[in-house]
XYZ file of C-alpha atoms in Angstrom:
612
model
C 29.931 -17.164 14.408
C 30.876 -20.829 14.637
C 28.260 -23.387 13.638
C 28.001 -24.705 17.197
C 27.181 -21.192 18.410
C 24.640 -20.749 15.649
C 22.954 -24.009 16.639
C 22.694 -22.746 20.200
C 21.328 -19.433 18.942
C 18.650 -21.301 17.001
C 17.615 -23.077 20.190
C 17.541 -19.766 22.041
C 15.234 -18.306 19.393
C 12.921 -21.307 19.772
C 12.872 -21.042 23.565
C 12.160 -17.322 23.461
C 9.386 -17.837 20.902
C 7.785 -20.386 23.240
C 8.183 -18.037 26.208
C 6.691 -15.030 24.401
C 3.608 -16.965 23.255
C 3.190 -18.538 26.692
C 3.286 -15.114 28.357
C 0.675 -13.806 25.930
C -1.472 -16.915 26.006
C -1.639 -16.729 22.208
C 0.556 -16.552 19.152
C 2.339 -18.817 16.698
C 5.319 -20.462 18.375
C 5.397 -23.580 16.172
C 5.610 -21.453 13.010
C 8.472 -19.584 14.655
C 10.321 -22.736 15.695
C 10.540 -24.084 12.137
C 12.463 -21.033 10.894
C 14.652 -20.481 13.970
C 17.796 -22.002 12.475
C 17.316 -20.044 9.262
C 17.184 -16.805 11.202
C 20.031 -17.736 13.563
C 22.468 -18.230 10.691
C 21.276 -15.110 8.880
C 21.606 -13.006 11.996
C 24.937 -14.417 13.124
C 26.852 -14.468 9.844
C 25.139 -12.572 7.033
C 22.716 -9.798 8.021
C 24.397 -6.400 7.901
C 22.397 -4.073 10.100
C 22.964 -1.297 12.623
C 20.186 -1.647 15.212
C 21.129 1.711 16.725
C 20.649 3.424 13.348
C 17.763 1.678 11.596
C 17.648 4.388 8.904
C 21.315 3.955 7.983
C 21.456 3.771 4.143
C 23.702 0.704 3.982
C 21.518 -1.457 6.198
C 20.140 -4.712 4.886
C 16.381 -5.180 5.148
C 14.731 -8.183 6.787
C 11.055 -8.692 5.991
C 8.974 -11.328 7.764
C 6.360 -12.028 5.122
C 5.076 -14.816 7.408
C 4.238 -12.148 9.950
C 2.519 -14.614 12.264
C 6.037 -15.822 13.147
C 6.496 -12.578 15.044
C 7.697 -14.357 18.219
C 10.742 -15.406 16.212
C 11.340 -11.886 14.926
C 11.116 -10.428 18.418
C 13.436 -13.140 19.695
C 15.919 -12.060 17.021
C 15.634 -8.479 18.259
C 16.276 -9.624 21.812
C 19.385 -11.550 20.769
C 20.625 -8.440 18.955
C 20.190 -6.378 22.121
C 17.489 -4.210 20.547
C 14.825 -5.199 23.105
C 15.069 -6.586 26.616
C 13.850 -9.919 27.899
C 11.253 -8.019 29.920
C 9.867 -6.395 26.771
C 9.861 -9.733 24.942
C 7.396 -11.033 27.522
C 5.009 -8.123 26.865
C 4.161 -9.745 23.518
C 0.570 -9.078 22.403
C -0.329 -7.028 25.488
C -1.968 -3.604 25.427
C 0.636 -0.885 25.069
C 3.398 -3.213 23.912
C 5.317 -2.533 20.719
C 5.415 -6.275 20.126
C 2.117 -6.753 18.339
C 0.696 -10.062 17.160
C 2.044 -9.324 13.678
C 4.961 -6.913 13.133
C 4.338 -3.232 12.483
C 6.665 -0.216 12.119
C 5.912 0.794 15.691
C 9.249 -0.965 16.030
C 11.962 1.058 14.251
C 13.534 -2.100 12.767
C 10.295 -3.137 11.019
C 9.987 -1.523 7.585
C 6.505 -2.728 6.687
C 3.549 -4.297 8.450
C 3.049 -7.942 7.536
C 0.603 -10.664 8.424
C -1.664 -10.445 5.421
C 0.134 -13.257 3.642
C 1.717 -12.868 0.240
C 2.834 -9.282 0.758
C 6.388 -9.503 2.089
C 8.084 -10.466 -1.176
C 6.295 -7.755 -3.206
C 7.390 -5.205 -0.578
C 10.902 -6.607 -0.785
C 10.932 -6.092 -4.549
C 10.320 -2.379 -3.991
C 13.135 -2.184 -1.446
C 15.537 -4.072 -3.700
C 14.655 -1.890 -6.688
C 15.319 1.203 -4.584
C 18.716 -0.042 -3.467
C 19.818 -1.092 -6.955
C 18.223 1.459 -9.290
C 17.725 4.550 -7.155
C 20.116 4.603 -4.188
C 22.876 2.585 -5.880
C 23.925 0.928 -2.635
C 24.900 -2.685 -2.018
C 22.428 -3.454 0.763
C 20.457 -6.684 0.506
C 16.825 -7.557 1.119
C 16.037 -10.837 2.891
C 12.408 -12.013 2.927
C 11.213 -14.907 5.102
C 8.244 -16.565 3.395
C 5.922 -19.302 4.624
C 5.063 -22.162 2.299
C 1.321 -21.560 2.750
C 1.536 -18.070 1.282
C 3.203 -19.423 -1.838
C -0.377 -20.008 -3.033
C -0.936 -16.232 -3.188
C -0.892 -14.682 -6.655
C 0.856 -11.612 -5.314
C 3.902 -13.741 -4.466
C 4.160 -14.786 -8.102
C 3.769 -11.214 -9.316
C 6.833 -10.504 -7.182
C 8.813 -13.496 -8.462
C 8.157 -12.340 -12.032
C 9.084 -8.704 -11.374
C 12.261 -9.581 -9.475
C 13.390 -12.052 -12.126
C 12.832 -9.672 -15.020
C 14.543 -6.937 -12.995
C 17.622 -9.073 -12.232
C 17.371 -8.178 -8.558
C 20.381 -10.127 -7.342
C 20.236 -8.163 -4.066
C 16.994 -9.935 -3.126
C 16.849 -13.314 -1.367
C 13.641 -15.193 -0.596
C 13.936 -17.676 2.279
C 11.058 -20.133 1.986
C 10.260 -21.977 5.203
C 8.728 -25.203 3.894
C 7.419 -26.694 7.121
C 4.642 -28.596 5.320
C 1.781 -27.584 7.597
C -0.553 -24.651 7.157
C -3.314 -23.420 9.411
C -5.734 -26.299 8.897
C -3.588 -29.045 7.406
C -0.853 -29.788 4.873
C 0.162 -27.176 2.339
C -0.356 -27.658 -1.388
C 3.082 -29.135 -2.143
C 3.999 -30.278 1.388
C 7.755 -31.113 1.345
C 8.139 -31.300 -2.432
C 10.939 -28.737 -2.605
C 11.442 -29.319 -6.301
C 7.840 -28.315 -7.015
C 8.653 -24.883 -5.624
C 12.082 -24.747 -7.265
C 10.775 -25.575 -10.758
C 8.211 -22.837 -10.619
C 10.569 -20.218 -9.206
C 13.346 -21.022 -11.689
C 10.825 -20.382 -14.464
C 10.819 -16.760 -13.312
C 14.603 -16.456 -13.801
C 15.597 -17.002 -10.182
C 18.510 -18.980 -8.824
C 17.224 -21.647 -6.440
C 18.904 -23.584 -3.631
C 17.208 -26.521 -1.895
C 18.422 -27.286 1.634
C 17.641 -28.915 4.950
C 16.494 -25.914 6.953
C 17.938 -27.316 10.164
C 21.428 -28.026 8.796
C 23.446 -25.051 10.023
C 26.319 -25.599 7.611
C 23.953 -25.961 4.625
C 22.103 -22.793 5.577
C 25.386 -20.897 5.928
C 26.569 -22.058 2.504
C 23.231 -21.183 0.910
C 23.339 -17.608 2.189
C 26.883 -17.231 0.911
C 25.844 -18.583 -2.477
C 22.916 -16.166 -2.612
C 25.212 -13.231 -1.863
C 27.640 -14.261 -4.600
C 24.987 -14.890 -7.278
C 25.050 -12.161 -9.923
C 22.228 -11.158 -12.226
C 19.450 -13.188 -10.610
C 17.580 -13.123 -7.304
C 17.925 -16.216 -5.144
C 15.285 -18.386 -3.471
C 16.486 -20.626 -0.650
C 13.911 -23.397 -0.316
C 14.311 -24.947 3.112
C 12.700 -28.163 4.335
C 11.837 -27.613 8.006
C 9.751 -29.061 10.787
C 6.959 -27.054 12.314
C 7.437 -27.027 16.077
C 11.030 -28.268 15.672
C 12.620 -29.578 18.855
C 9.514 -30.284 20.955
C 8.110 -33.771 20.431
C 4.565 -32.921 21.501
C 4.147 -30.410 18.648
C 6.836 -31.225 16.077
C 5.310 -31.870 12.648
C 1.863 -32.328 14.169
C -1.372 -30.969 12.725
C -3.684 -28.829 14.838
C -0.894 -26.906 16.590
C -0.969 -23.778 14.432
C -1.567 -20.494 16.209
C -1.537 -21.932 19.706
C 0.852 -21.512 22.620
C 2.407 -24.762 23.826
C 0.353 -26.518 26.499
C 3.357 -27.113 28.770
C 5.874 -24.371 27.980
C 8.170 -25.208 30.902
C 8.539 -28.787 29.735
C 9.123 -27.594 26.158
C 11.798 -25.145 27.289
C 13.560 -27.903 29.182
C 13.383 -30.165 26.125
C 14.983 -27.374 24.080
C 17.845 -27.142 26.552
C 16.626 -24.320 28.770
C 16.728 -20.544 28.648
C 19.790 -18.952 27.050
C 20.830 -15.325 26.882
C 23.289 -15.183 24.026
C 24.064 -11.691 22.737
C 24.799 -11.622 19.023
C 27.056 -8.935 17.531
C 25.192 -8.363 14.244
C 27.462 -7.347 11.382
C 27.394 -3.629 10.699
C 26.702 -2.336 7.187
C 29.274 -0.472 5.104
C 29.189 3.303 5.162
C 27.522 4.426 1.953
C 25.974 7.572 0.566
C 22.855 6.939 -1.524
C 22.406 8.991 -4.651
C 19.549 11.456 -4.999
C 18.874 13.456 -8.155
C 19.339 17.136 -7.488
C 16.228 19.291 -7.491
C 16.390 21.851 -10.244
C 14.607 24.750 -8.652
C 11.184 25.812 -7.387
C 8.062 24.043 -8.513
C 6.606 25.488 -11.708
C 3.220 23.873 -12.246
C 1.497 23.930 -15.653
C -0.996 26.730 -16.163
C -4.302 26.362 -17.945
C -6.575 29.111 -19.278
C -10.108 29.437 -17.864
C -12.646 28.676 -20.566
C -10.550 25.972 -22.173
C -11.523 22.312 -21.856
C -8.770 19.987 -20.583
C -8.928 16.436 -19.213
C -7.790 16.404 -15.608
C -5.662 13.341 -16.409
C -3.646 15.573 -18.800
C -3.155 18.136 -16.059
C -2.003 15.380 -13.713
C 0.604 14.196 -16.216
C 1.970 17.683 -16.837
C 2.046 18.383 -13.105
C 3.941 15.139 -12.469
C 6.645 16.112 -14.951
C 7.039 19.458 -13.194
C 7.051 17.919 -9.718
C 9.717 15.449 -10.820
C 11.907 18.340 -11.897
C 11.437 20.238 -8.638
C 11.785 17.218 -6.362
C 14.495 14.644 -6.849
C 12.868 12.269 -4.357
C 9.726 11.713 -6.435
C 9.333 8.404 -8.297
C 6.505 7.273 -10.566
C 5.091 3.750 -10.795
C 2.852 2.660 -13.656
C 0.617 -0.367 -14.278
C 1.022 -0.372 -18.096
C -1.492 2.396 -18.604
C 0.831 5.422 -18.518
C -0.330 6.551 -21.950
C -3.906 6.719 -20.633
C -3.222 8.055 -17.135
C -0.657 10.473 -18.636
C 2.051 9.285 -16.248
C 4.149 8.887 -19.402
C 4.755 12.657 -19.246
C 6.895 11.963 -16.165
C 8.637 9.083 -17.934
C 9.735 11.332 -20.805
C 11.291 13.864 -18.420
C 12.647 11.527 -15.716
C 13.036 7.997 -17.124
C 15.482 6.928 -14.399
C 12.742 7.411 -11.769
C 9.920 5.782 -13.723
C 9.045 2.132 -13.059
C 6.791 -0.094 -15.140
C 5.008 -2.940 -13.351
C 2.669 -3.998 -16.153
C -0.730 -5.458 -15.251
C 0.269 -6.452 -11.726
C -1.485 -3.981 -9.468
C -0.612 -5.735 -6.223
C 3.093 -5.588 -7.035
C 2.614 -2.035 -8.293
C 1.349 -0.761 -4.951
C 3.662 -2.998 -2.918
C 6.754 -1.710 -4.702
C 5.753 1.839 -3.846
C 5.397 0.866 -0.190
C 8.870 -0.658 -0.337
C 10.366 2.412 -2.000
C 8.950 4.836 0.528
C 10.654 2.909 3.340
C 13.930 4.115 1.800
C 12.882 7.758 1.719
C 11.450 8.070 -1.781
C 8.121 9.750 -2.538
C 6.146 7.456 -4.849
C 3.216 8.326 -7.094
C 1.304 5.244 -8.234
C -1.131 5.535 -11.109
C -3.554 3.190 -12.817
C -7.272 3.149 -13.640
C -9.376 3.802 -10.559
C -11.179 0.485 -11.001
C -7.948 -1.491 -10.912
C -6.844 -0.227 -7.510
C -9.510 -2.534 -6.099
C -7.212 -5.455 -6.936
C -4.589 -3.987 -4.630
C -6.877 -2.797 -1.868
C -5.434 -5.182 0.710
C -1.984 -3.770 -0.019
C -3.344 -0.249 0.443
C -4.987 -1.294 3.707
C -1.720 -2.803 4.925
C 0.192 0.270 3.768
C -1.835 2.312 6.233
C -0.885 -0.124 9.001
C 2.723 0.317 7.846
C 2.378 4.088 8.385
C 3.379 4.415 4.736
C 3.378 7.683 2.811
C 1.888 6.894 -0.571
C 0.324 8.862 -3.425
C -2.278 6.977 -5.482
C -3.879 8.430 -8.609
C -6.873 6.710 -10.212
C -7.968 7.741 -13.682
C -10.920 6.760 -15.888
C -13.293 6.999 -12.946
C -17.066 6.880 -13.065
C -19.636 6.460 -15.820
C -18.226 9.562 -17.512
C -15.603 7.390 -19.259
C -18.381 6.443 -21.688
C -18.350 3.592 -24.160
C -15.808 1.296 -22.444
C -18.552 0.106 -20.154
C -18.770 -0.873 -16.488
C -15.694 -3.113 -16.281
C -13.481 -0.037 -16.680
C -15.493 2.351 -14.491
C -14.189 3.116 -11.044
C -17.447 3.473 -9.114
C -16.275 2.164 -5.732
C -12.896 3.881 -5.428
C -13.921 6.854 -3.287
C -15.615 4.578 -0.764
C -12.676 2.173 -0.688
C -10.082 4.889 -0.167
C -12.142 6.917 2.286
C -12.365 3.775 4.431
C -8.575 3.513 4.721
C -7.300 4.757 8.075
C -5.859 8.273 7.930
C -6.325 8.606 4.186
C -6.737 11.767 2.117
C -9.202 11.603 -0.802
C -9.299 14.297 -3.499
C -11.437 14.690 -6.614
C -10.580 17.771 -8.713
C -12.903 19.133 -11.363
C -10.559 21.121 -13.588
C -6.969 21.213 -14.806
C -5.560 23.946 -12.553
C -7.146 22.376 -9.487
C -5.692 19.014 -10.481
C -2.174 20.396 -10.875
C -2.248 22.078 -7.461
C -3.686 19.040 -5.690
C -1.193 16.687 -7.346
C 1.602 18.752 -5.840
C -0.153 19.154 -2.488
C -0.467 15.382 -2.069
C 3.278 15.010 -1.560
C 3.182 17.365 1.422
C 0.654 15.201 3.261
C 1.233 12.038 5.280
C -0.435 8.640 5.021
C -2.338 7.293 2.012
C -3.358 9.995 -0.449
C -5.732 9.356 -3.347
C -6.477 11.627 -6.301
C -9.243 10.808 -8.777
C -8.869 12.057 -12.361
C -11.246 12.176 -15.321
C -10.799 10.756 -18.802
C -12.756 13.345 -20.795
C -12.138 17.068 -21.080
C -13.798 19.355 -18.538
C -13.999 23.147 -18.509
C -11.214 25.060 -16.788
C -13.085 27.186 -14.269
C -10.297 28.282 -11.904
C -7.369 30.603 -12.653
C -3.904 29.048 -12.300
C -3.216 31.209 -9.249
C -6.134 29.772 -7.215
C -5.216 27.908 -4.025
C -6.799 24.593 -3.041
C -6.005 23.646 0.540
C -6.608 20.013 1.383
C -9.678 19.843 3.582
C -11.210 22.804 1.804
C -13.888 23.390 -0.818
C -14.893 26.128 -3.227
C -18.219 27.951 -3.176
C -18.853 28.729 -6.843
C -22.317 30.278 -6.541
C -23.792 31.913 -3.432
C -26.341 34.559 -2.484
C -28.231 35.350 0.698
C -31.409 34.199 -1.053
C -30.194 30.678 -1.908
C -32.906 28.067 -1.424
C -30.871 24.935 -2.143
C -27.231 23.902 -2.168
C -25.763 21.698 -4.881
C -22.692 19.784 -3.712
C -20.588 18.271 -6.487
C -17.055 17.099 -7.227
C -15.087 16.315 -10.339
C -17.147 15.717 -13.457
C -20.415 16.701 -11.770
C -19.251 20.250 -10.968
C -19.972 21.566 -14.500
C -23.354 19.804 -14.350
C -24.147 21.503 -11.045
C -23.165 24.913 -12.426
C -25.376 24.375 -15.470
C -28.236 23.303 -13.215
C -27.785 26.388 -11.026
C -28.031 28.634 -14.074
C -31.278 26.968 -15.118
C -32.702 27.113 -11.598
C -31.953 30.831 -11.503
C -34.235 31.213 -14.520
C -36.914 29.527 -12.395
C -36.306 32.093 -9.622
C -34.703 29.416 -7.443
C -31.241 30.660 -6.494
C -28.921 27.721 -5.862
C -25.606 27.627 -4.078
C -22.913 25.457 -5.677
C -20.084 23.879 -3.684
C -17.155 22.158 -5.335
C -16.239 19.599 -2.658
C -12.870 18.651 -4.121
C -11.629 17.312 -0.765
C -13.781 14.368 0.276
C -11.507 13.451 3.161
C -10.884 15.515 5.128
C -14.147 17.239 4.310
C -14.918 20.949 4.702
C -17.583 20.470 7.372
C -17.876 24.141 8.237
C -18.791 25.227 4.701
C -21.350 22.421 4.432
C -22.916 23.282 7.782
C -23.153 26.926 6.849
C -24.829 26.024 3.565
C -27.284 23.759 5.381
C -28.174 26.492 7.869
C -28.577 29.163 5.210
C -30.376 27.190 2.485
C -31.993 24.360 4.437
C -31.633 21.892 1.564
C -28.714 19.971 0.098
C -28.383 17.932 -3.100
C -25.267 15.836 -3.527
C -24.378 14.638 -7.005
C -21.584 12.168 -7.689
C -20.260 9.936 -10.440
C -19.928 7.033 -8.007
C -22.130 4.487 -6.325
C -24.145 6.009 -3.451
C -22.324 4.015 -0.772
C -19.269 5.648 0.707
C -18.671 8.463 -1.748
C -19.440 12.173 -1.824
C -22.888 11.849 -0.282
C -21.553 10.017 2.747
C -18.694 12.506 3.017
C -21.266 15.302 3.234
C -23.236 13.446 5.900
C -20.050 13.167 7.962
C -20.257 16.917 8.475
C -23.410 16.404 10.522
C -22.263 13.639 12.878
C -21.683 16.091 15.739
C -25.354 16.139 16.696
C -26.370 19.010 14.451
C -29.638 18.507 12.581
C -29.265 16.969 9.142
C -30.777 19.202 6.458
C -33.286 18.027 3.922
C -31.098 15.992 1.607
C -31.315 14.384 -1.836
C -28.455 12.188 -2.985
C -27.896 11.677 -6.711
C -25.492 8.867 -7.560
C -24.999 5.935 -9.926
C -27.599 3.451 -8.701
C -27.971 1.161 -11.721
C -25.471 -1.006 -13.590
C -24.104 1.081 -16.482
C -23.762 -0.157 -20.043
C -21.766 1.187 -22.974
C -22.894 4.644 -24.051
C -21.479 8.103 -24.695
C -20.359 10.129 -21.646
C -23.355 12.447 -21.926
C -25.717 9.483 -22.211
C -24.052 7.852 -19.219
C -24.592 10.903 -17.014
C -28.215 11.160 -18.131
C -28.928 7.456 -17.623
C -27.315 7.533 -14.175
C -29.409 10.550 -13.167
C -26.450 12.792 -12.372
C -26.571 15.340 -15.201
C -27.890 18.889 -15.092
C -31.425 17.791 -15.951
C -31.507 15.378 -13.014
C -30.117 18.016 -10.668
C -32.739 20.560 -11.740
C -35.531 18.028 -11.270
C -34.262 17.110 -7.814
C -34.011 20.753 -6.797
C -37.500 21.540 -8.002
C -38.855 18.588 -6.061
C -36.965 19.604 -2.946
C -38.349 23.141 -2.948
C -41.863 21.943 -3.769
C -42.006 22.976 -7.402
C -42.858 20.714 -10.337
C -40.559 20.568 -13.340
């Protein structure tokens, strides 16, 4: 498109942003107006995208990291003919696809944004997929606000992209100087941004973000730069084109007071239709699957860490499924994800100690059809919890595996102990949460995760645990295993993971006291096997839950969820980690936390009215 046409398109995007926010009575039109020219030039001359086939492999990807500028994004979609003017004016209304911040309810939105600092990390995952997995020439364009440049996650992404030589990734930084409550950290000091970004091995271009010709040249330069990603750092004016709001504080997140006057000042309503450039026809590469899944098999009676079983299962899954990729946070030797790396190095990605980028890259990769497994210590997923939360809003399919969970890790002490992970992941919308107790169960559940949708979390154990199930046993998600049961049972012990052997040992000792105890291995904490728990409550009248986790949000709460339908709650004792652990051996840790066999026996005796 000619520069005069692009200038008019920029004005149209501003007008439509004002109109959308005015119709909703809320929104961020001024943040949209600053970036309108940047998006007009990208859309008219550089973005290669087929709006009728959003899943087309050669499509570029456009990520609005500054998701609050959604009126601008929706105005772009209108200009492309993807949505109508009538739909544009449904912005932020119940039932509309045009939410306050973009989500994949729209087929052209890859990832949900709005939690600032996430768009560039997502873009890194998309760019890695295109370059290292699909081997296609599509580009990733990320619009970033200057306020979110204060987020550490943005700098994790700059580092990863620079080291990875992702020359198919372009960051467009809208430096409009004003944040939500006042000026940004560096205001219009473009060089302050450029110096920092260049230090991460990026090519940088500083421009006037309202100079159409300069923007056009910058995009061309970014596309021709080889070996380095490009950051276009654009000086813009918030509220550009309307004197009452242009470069004025206090206008963030508010519709314009007189939208009709503003529209007139911007030159009136336009209805330009923009023929977006189509992408080339490409065929992405996918490693061929080499046959049916052959999971590792472990012998009952042996002792095997479940993290070892996870690693062996991952290597087998990678052989059977060419779409599986593995992402590590520099702990693959501990989590055993390195077993996958040895078998499938071309699908293994190292993100070092950058857990936000680690999870974000997986979200980006799954938008391109890959099936990611992300593994680190359970405790360290807490750093990336906002990314996991946003992944659920993105309708992402993601497998997370947390190792070294609970006090059972022993001498490393509380900084390394995941004691909140089950609660955090159970709270994620639509998530699946699994906690296997032995090697064969772990292998089966690792494979089963990939057949589920949404966010899936598997918790593994550092130390060796007894193999109690044969390799042929099935473990449906949402199920449980009843390991001890008689008609005379007087109490039910509900355990998962490392506490299952403790519960079995306690049941054996209670039997010597003539107190038969049922034992349930509740390996699926979400969804939970409510029917088995209700039956146990009806038949034994007493439940004891025992978990290597803090009492809030873990196994005990999962059990209580089975009784939220109005059924009476049985007599219940909940054993969990209630004190702050210190360094000690695993056995000492379980004893000190009150979750070992001795503590279970004492709780059972108290529940049935017998003294120890």
